[in-house]
Amino acid sequence: MGNNGMTEFRWHGRGGQGVKMACLLLAEVACLQGKFVQGFPEYGPERMGAPITAYDRISDKRSSIHSFIYYPDYVIVVDETLLDSVDVTGGLKEGGAVIINTVRSPEEVRPKLRGWQGKVCTLDARRISEEILGQNFPNVPMLAAAVKVSAVLQEEGFLTDMEKAFHHKFANKPQVIEANMATLKKSLEEVQVG
Amino acid sequence: MSMPLSGNEAIAHAIKQINPDVMGAFPITPSTEITEYVANFVANGEINTEFVPVESEHSSMSVCIAAQAAGARAVSATSSCGLALMYEMLYVAASCRLPITLACVNRALSGPININHDYSDSMGARDTGWIQLYAENNQEAYDNFIMAMPIGESPTVRLPVMTCMDGFITSHSVENIDLLDTETVQQFVGEFTPEHYLLKKENPLAVGPYDISAYYMEHKVQEAEAMKAAKAIILEVSARFEKISGRSYGLFEEYRMEDAELALVLIGSTAGTAKAAIDNLREEGVKAGLVKIRVFRPFPGEELARALSKIKAVAVMDKSEGFSGNGGPLFAETRSALYDLKERPHMINIVYGLGGRDVRIEDVGKLFERLAAIAASGETGPVYTHMGQRSREETK
């Protein structure tokens, strides 16, 4: 938990991986869970594959701050290849955690983290997504991982409201909702904390 | 009920609730989503607005002018270069006294081309005769849009209204918002019943004809009088809005100003970040406060002079350059407004945040340190400076 009961998340991913969607879904679901939220991607020249950053603030009191997040409680890395080019743990609070989409274990991936001493969590989001959704959409698994590790929301309420959010998001293709829900549940179980 | 919506979704929702007669539509980042959402509402039969997609913003504003002159209610949404392309028609709308409502999602003007936030677009349009309301967040953007029509359509005003919000920072950020129910909104906004309009057969009239020197000045003075009269109407409409929403609005918001010695004057979302910085400074015993401008046109000069009269040092923050060589537009207005005070605060101008350059709590803290030094020494120092830009060496 950050200052004044506020939890701040920073997402790192690449254009096309659904990072913006995951960031906004987290805000939407937390709001439905009675929290005050801000979910906002950093916008610029949008290109498929380019590094992108997105942010969430979740708190019990309304936050008026409208700057980017420089000292997050949690960092979510949706694309492991970014570890080579981006200092993902820059500014990450000591008691926080970095959550990485990788086939590797926390111990295996830690040497890539430029001296980060704190908690490292991993999830093989690609495998889960490909097994259940049939395609590589790592954003929904990583959203589940962020909720699990941060405990910012209760799992049961999170799942109930995610289903509502999916109905809103996928109003035109409701057939994908069930698989996305299964992806969430599987991801909640599989996160490794190290 | 608290809902998660982006600023653009909030404006689109307000348009849906109002169900205006006509929307002149041409997309431009970051306001495009508003137009897209409304197109969906129309296609789904949720509203019966005449949605008129055109080939440019010059034409989308022309559509609004024609519709409003015919006695209909017209809205549009735009940003940046789109607003610049409307420039000629903005003057026509105001001088024809047509209370059109325009959602301006602020974005830097080219060049260099940039999609992020500053106020160079709407500040460039500050002399067009439009009322300008600015919002700190999605809630204020929604509320301002709902108040725009009762303000602009008031018989003593009859001017178009531009409701501004920060591009991306507000337009694309999902935050909690409290929405009014549609019936309440419709009752509040009411019916548009202009006294004169093109299609009134009892009194046919021409709109926008040539005006000779013998009359042009009288018409311009009437327009100026209408802008002055708008101040009281904005306060009346805001008081009426408070009754339906519980949310209070004035010409500007004063934050921790009761006993403040150092203060900022600024617009938009940065005020939120500055409030958090001020709360921190107050805990350290610094008497810091801020004034957030909501209404830039008409400019609340007398009221602002009163609010700042007891302050020792003020920083006016402009999120647009202005290129006057003498400070940004908010600074020019604010410093001029304080000229008649017997004792004036020290005042500096900070141009900041251009093209979306982020503003942090620490930046605001440093600014208050500078104000404290000015207040202690009595020396204003450099009056017009920029904040957050790197040096030539740093950018190599």
PDB file of N, CA, C and O in Angstrom, chain B residues 257-303:
ATOM      1  N   MET B 257      -7.151  29.168   0.356  1.00  0.00           N
ATOM      2  CA  MET B 257      -6.745  30.564   0.161  1.00  0.00           C
ATOM      3  C   MET B 257      -7.055  31.439   1.373  1.00  0.00           C
ATOM      4  O   MET B 257      -6.619  32.596   1.417  1.00  0.00           O
ATOM      5  N   GLU B 258      -7.818  30.925   2.374  1.00  0.00           N
ATOM      6  CA  GLU B 258      -8.282  31.781   3.484  1.00  0.00           C
ATOM      7  C   GLU B 258      -7.131  32.567   4.100  1.00  0.00           C
ATOM      8  O   GLU B 258      -7.214  33.779   4.293  1.00  0.00           O
ATOM      9  N   ASP B 259      -6.044  31.879   4.429  1.00  0.00           N
ATOM     10  CA  ASP B 259      -4.922  32.555   5.090  1.00  0.00           C
ATOM     11  C   ASP B 259      -3.640  32.409   4.277  1.00  0.00           C
ATOM     12  O   ASP B 259      -2.543  32.523   4.799  1.00  0.00           O
ATOM     13  N   ALA B 260      -3.798  32.157   2.972  1.00  0.00           N
ATOM     14  CA  ALA B 260      -2.606  31.879   2.150  1.00  0.00           C
ATOM     15  C   ALA B 260      -1.742  33.126   1.984  1.00  0.00           C
ATOM     16  O   ALA B 260      -2.245  34.252   1.933  1.00  0.00           O
ATOM     17  N   GLU B 261      -0.427  32.909   1.936  1.00  0.00           N
ATOM     18  CA  GLU B 261       0.522  33.993   1.670  1.00  0.00           C
ATOM     19  C   GLU B 261       1.160  33.829   0.292  1.00  0.00           C
ATOM     20  O   GLU B 261       1.607  34.790  -0.310  1.00  0.00           O
ATOM     21  N   LEU B 262       1.225  32.570  -0.164  1.00  0.00           N
ATOM     22  CA  LEU B 262       1.796  32.259  -1.469  1.00  0.00           C
ATOM     23  C   LEU B 262       0.717  31.541  -2.281  1.00  0.00           C
ATOM     24  O   LEU B 262       0.025  30.685  -1.738  1.00  0.00           O
ATOM     25  N   ALA B 263       0.589  31.908  -3.561  1.00  0.00           N
ATOM     26  CA  ALA B 263      -0.507  31.295  -4.314  1.00  0.00           C
ATOM     27  C   ALA B 263      -0.152  31.091  -5.778  1.00  0.00           C
ATOM     28  O   ALA B 263       0.673  31.799  -6.344  1.00  0.00           O
ATOM     29  N   LEU B 264      -0.820  30.089  -6.352  1.00  0.00           N
ATOM     30  CA  LEU B 264      -0.749  29.843  -7.790  1.00  0.00           C
ATOM     31  C   LEU B 264      -2.070  30.258  -8.413  1.00  0.00           C
ATOM     32  O   LEU B 264      -3.119  30.152  -7.781  1.00  0.00           O
ATOM     33  N   VAL B 265      -2.008  30.700  -9.663  1.00  0.00           N
ATOM     34  CA  VAL B 265      -3.209  30.876 -10.476  1.00  0.00           C
ATOM     35  C   VAL B 265      -2.995  29.986 -11.686  1.00  0.00           C
ATOM     36  O   VAL B 265      -1.970  30.102 -12.369  1.00  0.00           O
ATOM     37  N   LEU B 266      -3.928  29.071 -11.920  1.00  0.00           N
ATOM     38  CA  LEU B 266      -3.732  28.133 -13.027  1.00  0.00           C
ATOM     39  C   LEU B 266      -5.063  27.566 -13.481  1.00  0.00           C
ATOM     40  O   LEU B 266      -6.114  27.870 -12.915  1.00  0.00           O
ATOM     41  N   ILE B 267      -4.994  26.720 -14.513  1.00  0.00           N
ATOM     42  CA  ILE B 267      -6.194  26.186 -15.171  1.00  0.00           C
ATOM     43  C   ILE B 267      -6.043  24.673 -15.305  1.00  0.00           C
ATOM     44  O   ILE B 267      -4.939  24.189 -15.567  1.00  0.00           O
ATOM     45  N   GLY B 268      -7.149  23.957 -15.119  1.00  0.00           N
ATOM     46  CA  GLY B 268      -7.201  22.559 -15.551  1.00  0.00           C
ATOM     47  C   GLY B 268      -6.624  21.534 -14.593  1.00  0.00           C
ATOM     48  O   GLY B 268      -6.512  21.750 -13.387  1.00  0.00           O
ATOM     49  N   SER B 269      -6.212  20.391 -15.174  1.00  0.00           N
ATOM     50  CA  SER B 269      -5.866  19.220 -14.370  1.00  0.00           C
ATOM     51  C   SER B 269      -4.653  19.456 -13.466  1.00  0.00           C
ATOM     52  O   SER B 269      -4.536  18.808 -12.421  1.00  0.00           O
ATOM     53  N   THR B 270      -3.759  20.359 -13.866  1.00  0.00           N
ATOM     54  CA  THR B 270      -2.589  20.627 -13.028  1.00  0.00           C
ATOM     55  C   THR B 270      -3.025  21.126 -11.650  1.00  0.00           C
ATOM     56  O   THR B 270      -2.299  20.947 -10.667  1.00  0.00           O
ATOM     57  N   ALA B 271      -4.207  21.755 -11.595  1.00  0.00           N
ATOM     58  CA  ALA B 271      -4.704  22.229 -10.300  1.00  0.00           C
ATOM     59  C   ALA B 271      -4.850  21.061  -9.329  1.00  0.00           C
ATOM     60  O   ALA B 271      -4.588  21.209  -8.127  1.00  0.00           O
ATOM     61  N   GLY B 272      -5.241  19.903  -9.839  1.00  0.00           N
ATOM     62  CA  GLY B 272      -5.391  18.735  -8.967  1.00  0.00           C
ATOM     63  C   GLY B 272      -4.067  18.306  -8.370  1.00  0.00           C
ATOM     64  O   GLY B 272      -3.961  18.026  -7.162  1.00  0.00           O
ATOM     65  N   THR B 273      -3.044  18.249  -9.210  1.00  0.00           N
ATOM     66  CA  THR B 273      -1.703  17.893  -8.736  1.00  0.00           C
ATOM     67  C   THR B 273      -1.210  18.951  -7.746  1.00  0.00           C
ATOM     68  O   THR B 273      -0.616  18.619  -6.715  1.00  0.00           O
ATOM     69  N   ALA B 274      -1.476  20.215  -8.071  1.00  0.00           N
ATOM     70  CA  ALA B 274      -1.039  21.308  -7.190  1.00  0.00           C
ATOM     71  C   ALA B 274      -1.762  21.249  -5.836  1.00  0.00           C
ATOM     72  O   ALA B 274      -1.169  21.562  -4.803  1.00  0.00           O
ATOM     73  N   LYS B 275      -3.013  20.829  -5.828  1.00  0.00           N
ATOM     74  CA  LYS B 275      -3.741  20.707  -4.548  1.00  0.00           C
ATOM     75  C   LYS B 275      -3.039  19.696  -3.638  1.00  0.00           C
ATOM     76  O   LYS B 275      -2.896  19.929  -2.432  1.00  0.00           O
ATOM     77  N   ALA B 276      -2.617  18.579  -4.231  1.00  0.00           N
ATOM     78  CA  ALA B 276      -1.905  17.569  -3.437  1.00  0.00           C
ATOM     79  C   ALA B 276      -0.594  18.141  -2.912  1.00  0.00           C
ATOM     80  O   ALA B 276      -0.209  17.895  -1.755  1.00  0.00           O
ATOM     81  N   ALA B 277       0.109  18.916  -3.742  1.00  0.00           N
ATOM     82  CA  ALA B 277       1.367  19.542  -3.316  1.00  0.00           C
ATOM     83  C   ALA B 277       1.096  20.535  -2.180  1.00  0.00           C
ATOM     84  O   ALA B 277       1.859  20.599  -1.199  1.00  0.00           O
ATOM     85  N   ILE B 278       0.023  21.290  -2.316  1.00  0.00           N
ATOM     86  CA  ILE B 278      -0.325  22.293  -1.295  1.00  0.00           C
ATOM     87  C   ILE B 278      -0.660  21.611   0.036  1.00  0.00           C
ATOM     88  O   ILE B 278      -0.251  22.085   1.105  1.00  0.00           O
ATOM     89  N   ASP B 279      -1.378  20.496  -0.029  1.00  0.00           N
ATOM     90  CA  ASP B 279      -1.686  19.757   1.209  1.00  0.00           C
ATOM     91  C   ASP B 279      -0.393  19.346   1.921  1.00  0.00           C
ATOM     92  O   ASP B 279      -0.288  19.470   3.145  1.00  0.00           O
ATOM     93  N   ASN B 280       0.601  18.875   1.144  1.00  0.00           N
ATOM     94  CA  ASN B 280       1.895  18.511   1.735  1.00  0.00           C
ATOM     95  C   ASN B 280       2.564  19.727   2.361  1.00  0.00           C
ATOM     96  O   ASN B 280       3.087  19.659   3.478  1.00  0.00           O
ATOM     97  N   LEU B 281       2.569  20.852   1.637  1.00  0.00           N
ATOM     98  CA  LEU B 281       3.238  22.066   2.117  1.00  0.00           C
ATOM     99  C   LEU B 281       2.564  22.612   3.374  1.00  0.00           C
ATOM    100  O   LEU B 281       3.223  23.106   4.287  1.00  0.00           O
ATOM    101  N   ARG B 282       1.244  22.512   3.408  1.00  0.00           N
ATOM    102  CA  ARG B 282       0.496  22.998   4.584  1.00  0.00           C
ATOM    103  C   ARG B 282       0.925  22.226   5.839  1.00  0.00           C
ATOM    104  O   ARG B 282       1.007  22.793   6.919  1.00  0.00           O
ATOM    105  N   GLU B 283       1.200  20.916   5.654  1.00  0.00           N
ATOM    106  CA  GLU B 283       1.650  20.110   6.810  1.00  0.00           C
ATOM    107  C   GLU B 283       3.007  20.563   7.310  1.00  0.00           C
ATOM    108  O   GLU B 283       3.334  20.393   8.480  1.00  0.00           O
ATOM    109  N   GLU B 284       3.786  21.178   6.403  1.00  0.00           N
ATOM    110  CA  GLU B 284       5.093  21.715   6.801  1.00  0.00           C
ATOM    111  C   GLU B 284       4.981  23.168   7.267  1.00  0.00           C
ATOM    112  O   GLU B 284       5.996  23.814   7.526  1.00  0.00           O
ATOM    113  N   GLY B 285       3.748  23.697   7.304  1.00  0.00           N
ATOM    114  CA  GLY B 285       3.552  25.057   7.805  1.00  0.00           C
ATOM    115  C   GLY B 285       3.630  26.143   6.746  1.00  0.00           C
ATOM    116  O   GLY B 285       3.557  27.332   7.052  1.00  0.00           O
ATOM    117  N   VAL B 286       3.773  25.753   5.474  1.00  0.00           N
ATOM    118  CA  VAL B 286       3.816  26.755   4.395  1.00  0.00           C
ATOM    119  C   VAL B 286       2.381  27.185   4.074  1.00  0.00           C
ATOM    120  O   VAL B 286       1.515  26.330   3.845  1.00  0.00           O
ATOM    121  N   LYS B 287       2.153  28.506   4.081  1.00  0.00           N
ATOM    122  CA  LYS B 287       0.788  28.987   3.816  1.00  0.00           C
ATOM    123  C   LYS B 287       0.572  29.116   2.313  1.00  0.00           C
ATOM    124  O   LYS B 287       0.668  30.202   1.736  1.00  0.00           O
ATOM    125  N   ALA B 288       0.315  27.974   1.710  1.00  0.00           N
ATOM    126  CA  ALA B 288       0.178  27.899   0.253  1.00  0.00           C
ATOM    127  C   ALA B 288      -1.286  27.731  -0.133  1.00  0.00           C
ATOM    128  O   ALA B 288      -2.064  27.122   0.601  1.00  0.00           O
ATOM    129  N   GLY B 289      -1.650  28.275  -1.293  1.00  0.00           N
ATOM    130  CA  GLY B 289      -3.011  28.124  -1.808  1.00  0.00           C
ATOM    131  C   GLY B 289      -3.015  28.233  -3.319  1.00  0.00           C
ATOM    132  O   GLY B 289      -1.974  28.463  -3.930  1.00  0.00           O
ATOM    133  N   LEU B 290      -4.192  28.043  -3.896  1.00  0.00           N
ATOM    134  CA  LEU B 290      -4.276  28.243  -5.349  1.00  0.00           C
ATOM    135  C   LEU B 290      -5.655  28.745  -5.758  1.00  0.00           C
ATOM    136  O   LEU B 290      -6.642  28.560  -5.057  1.00  0.00           O
ATOM    137  N   VAL B 291      -5.648  29.385  -6.915  1.00  0.00           N
ATOM    138  CA  VAL B 291      -6.892  29.788  -7.576  1.00  0.00           C
ATOM    139  C   VAL B 291      -6.933  29.068  -8.907  1.00  0.00           C
ATOM    140  O   VAL B 291      -6.008  29.209  -9.716  1.00  0.00           O
ATOM    141  N   LYS B 292      -7.977  28.274  -9.101  1.00  0.00           N
ATOM    142  CA  LYS B 292      -8.132  27.551 -10.368  1.00  0.00           C
ATOM    143  C   LYS B 292      -9.195  28.263 -11.206  1.00  0.00           C
ATOM    144  O   LYS B 292     -10.360  28.358 -10.807  1.00  0.00           O
ATOM    145  N   ILE B 293      -8.767  28.777 -12.346  1.00  0.00           N
ATOM    146  CA  ILE B 293      -9.682  29.512 -13.217  1.00  0.00           C
ATOM    147  C   ILE B 293     -10.631  28.521 -13.904  1.00  0.00           C
ATOM    148  O   ILE B 293     -10.179  27.593 -14.575  1.00  0.00           O
ATOM    149  N   ARG B 294     -11.935  28.743 -13.708  1.00  0.00           N
ATOM    150  CA  ARG B 294     -12.915  27.934 -14.440  1.00  0.00           C
ATOM    151  C   ARG B 294     -13.405  28.715 -15.661  1.00  0.00           C
ATOM    152  O   ARG B 294     -13.542  28.160 -16.746  1.00  0.00           O
ATOM    153  N   VAL B 295     -13.681  29.991 -15.450  1.00  0.00           N
ATOM    154  CA  VAL B 295     -14.212  30.841 -16.518  1.00  0.00           C
ATOM    155  C   VAL B 295     -13.091  31.760 -16.988  1.00  0.00           C
ATOM    156  O   VAL B 295     -12.653  32.633 -16.238  1.00  0.00           O
ATOM    157  N   PHE B 296     -12.621  31.542 -18.210  1.00  0.00           N
ATOM    158  CA  PHE B 296     -11.568  32.423 -18.741  1.00  0.00           C
ATOM    159  C   PHE B 296     -12.169  33.532 -19.597  1.00  0.00           C
ATOM    160  O   PHE B 296     -11.633  34.620 -19.688  1.00  0.00           O
ATOM    161  N   ARG B 297     -13.294  33.238 -20.260  1.00  0.00           N
ATOM    162  CA  ARG B 297     -14.064  34.253 -20.981  1.00  0.00           C
ATOM    163  C   ARG B 297     -15.501  34.119 -20.539  1.00  0.00           C
ATOM    164  O   ARG B 297     -16.077  33.068 -20.747  1.00  0.00           O
ATOM    165  N   PRO B 298     -16.121  35.147 -19.942  1.00  0.00           N
ATOM    166  CA  PRO B 298     -15.530  36.434 -19.581  1.00  0.00           C
ATOM    167  C   PRO B 298     -14.481  36.253 -18.478  1.00  0.00           C
ATOM    168  O   PRO B 298     -14.619  35.366 -17.635  1.00  0.00           O
ATOM    169  N   PHE B 299     -13.463  37.113 -18.478  1.00  0.00           N
ATOM    170  CA  PHE B 299     -12.410  36.967 -17.476  1.00  0.00           C
ATOM    171  C   PHE B 299     -12.836  37.616 -16.153  1.00  0.00           C
ATOM    172  O   PHE B 299     -13.249  38.773 -16.131  1.00  0.00           O
ATOM    173  N   PRO B 300     -12.733  36.843 -15.046  1.00  0.00           N
ATOM    174  CA  PRO B 300     -13.207  37.370 -13.750  1.00  0.00           C
ATOM    175  C   PRO B 300     -12.176  38.287 -13.089  1.00  0.00           C
ATOM    176  O   PRO B 300     -11.675  37.998 -12.009  1.00  0.00           O
ATOM    177  N   GLY B 301     -11.884  39.412 -13.717  1.00  0.00           N
ATOM    178  CA  GLY B 301     -10.794  40.286 -13.281  1.00  0.00           C
ATOM    179  C   GLY B 301     -10.975  40.857 -11.881  1.00  0.00           C
ATOM    180  O   GLY B 301     -10.087  40.741 -11.031  1.00  0.00           O
ATOM    181  N   GLU B 302     -12.151  41.464 -11.639  1.00  0.00           N
ATOM    182  CA  GLU B 302     -12.365  42.107 -10.327  1.00  0.00           C
ATOM    183  C   GLU B 302     -12.353  41.075  -9.202  1.00  0.00           C
ATOM    184  O   GLU B 302     -11.762  41.296  -8.141  1.00  0.00           O
ATOM    185  N   GLU B 303     -13.013  39.959  -9.460  1.00  0.00           N
ATOM    186  CA  GLU B 303     -13.105  38.915  -8.438  1.00  0.00           C
ATOM    187  C   GLU B 303     -11.717  38.341  -8.129  1.00  0.00           C
ATOM    188  O   GLU B 303     -11.383  38.068  -6.979  1.00  0.00           O
TER     189      GLU B 303
END
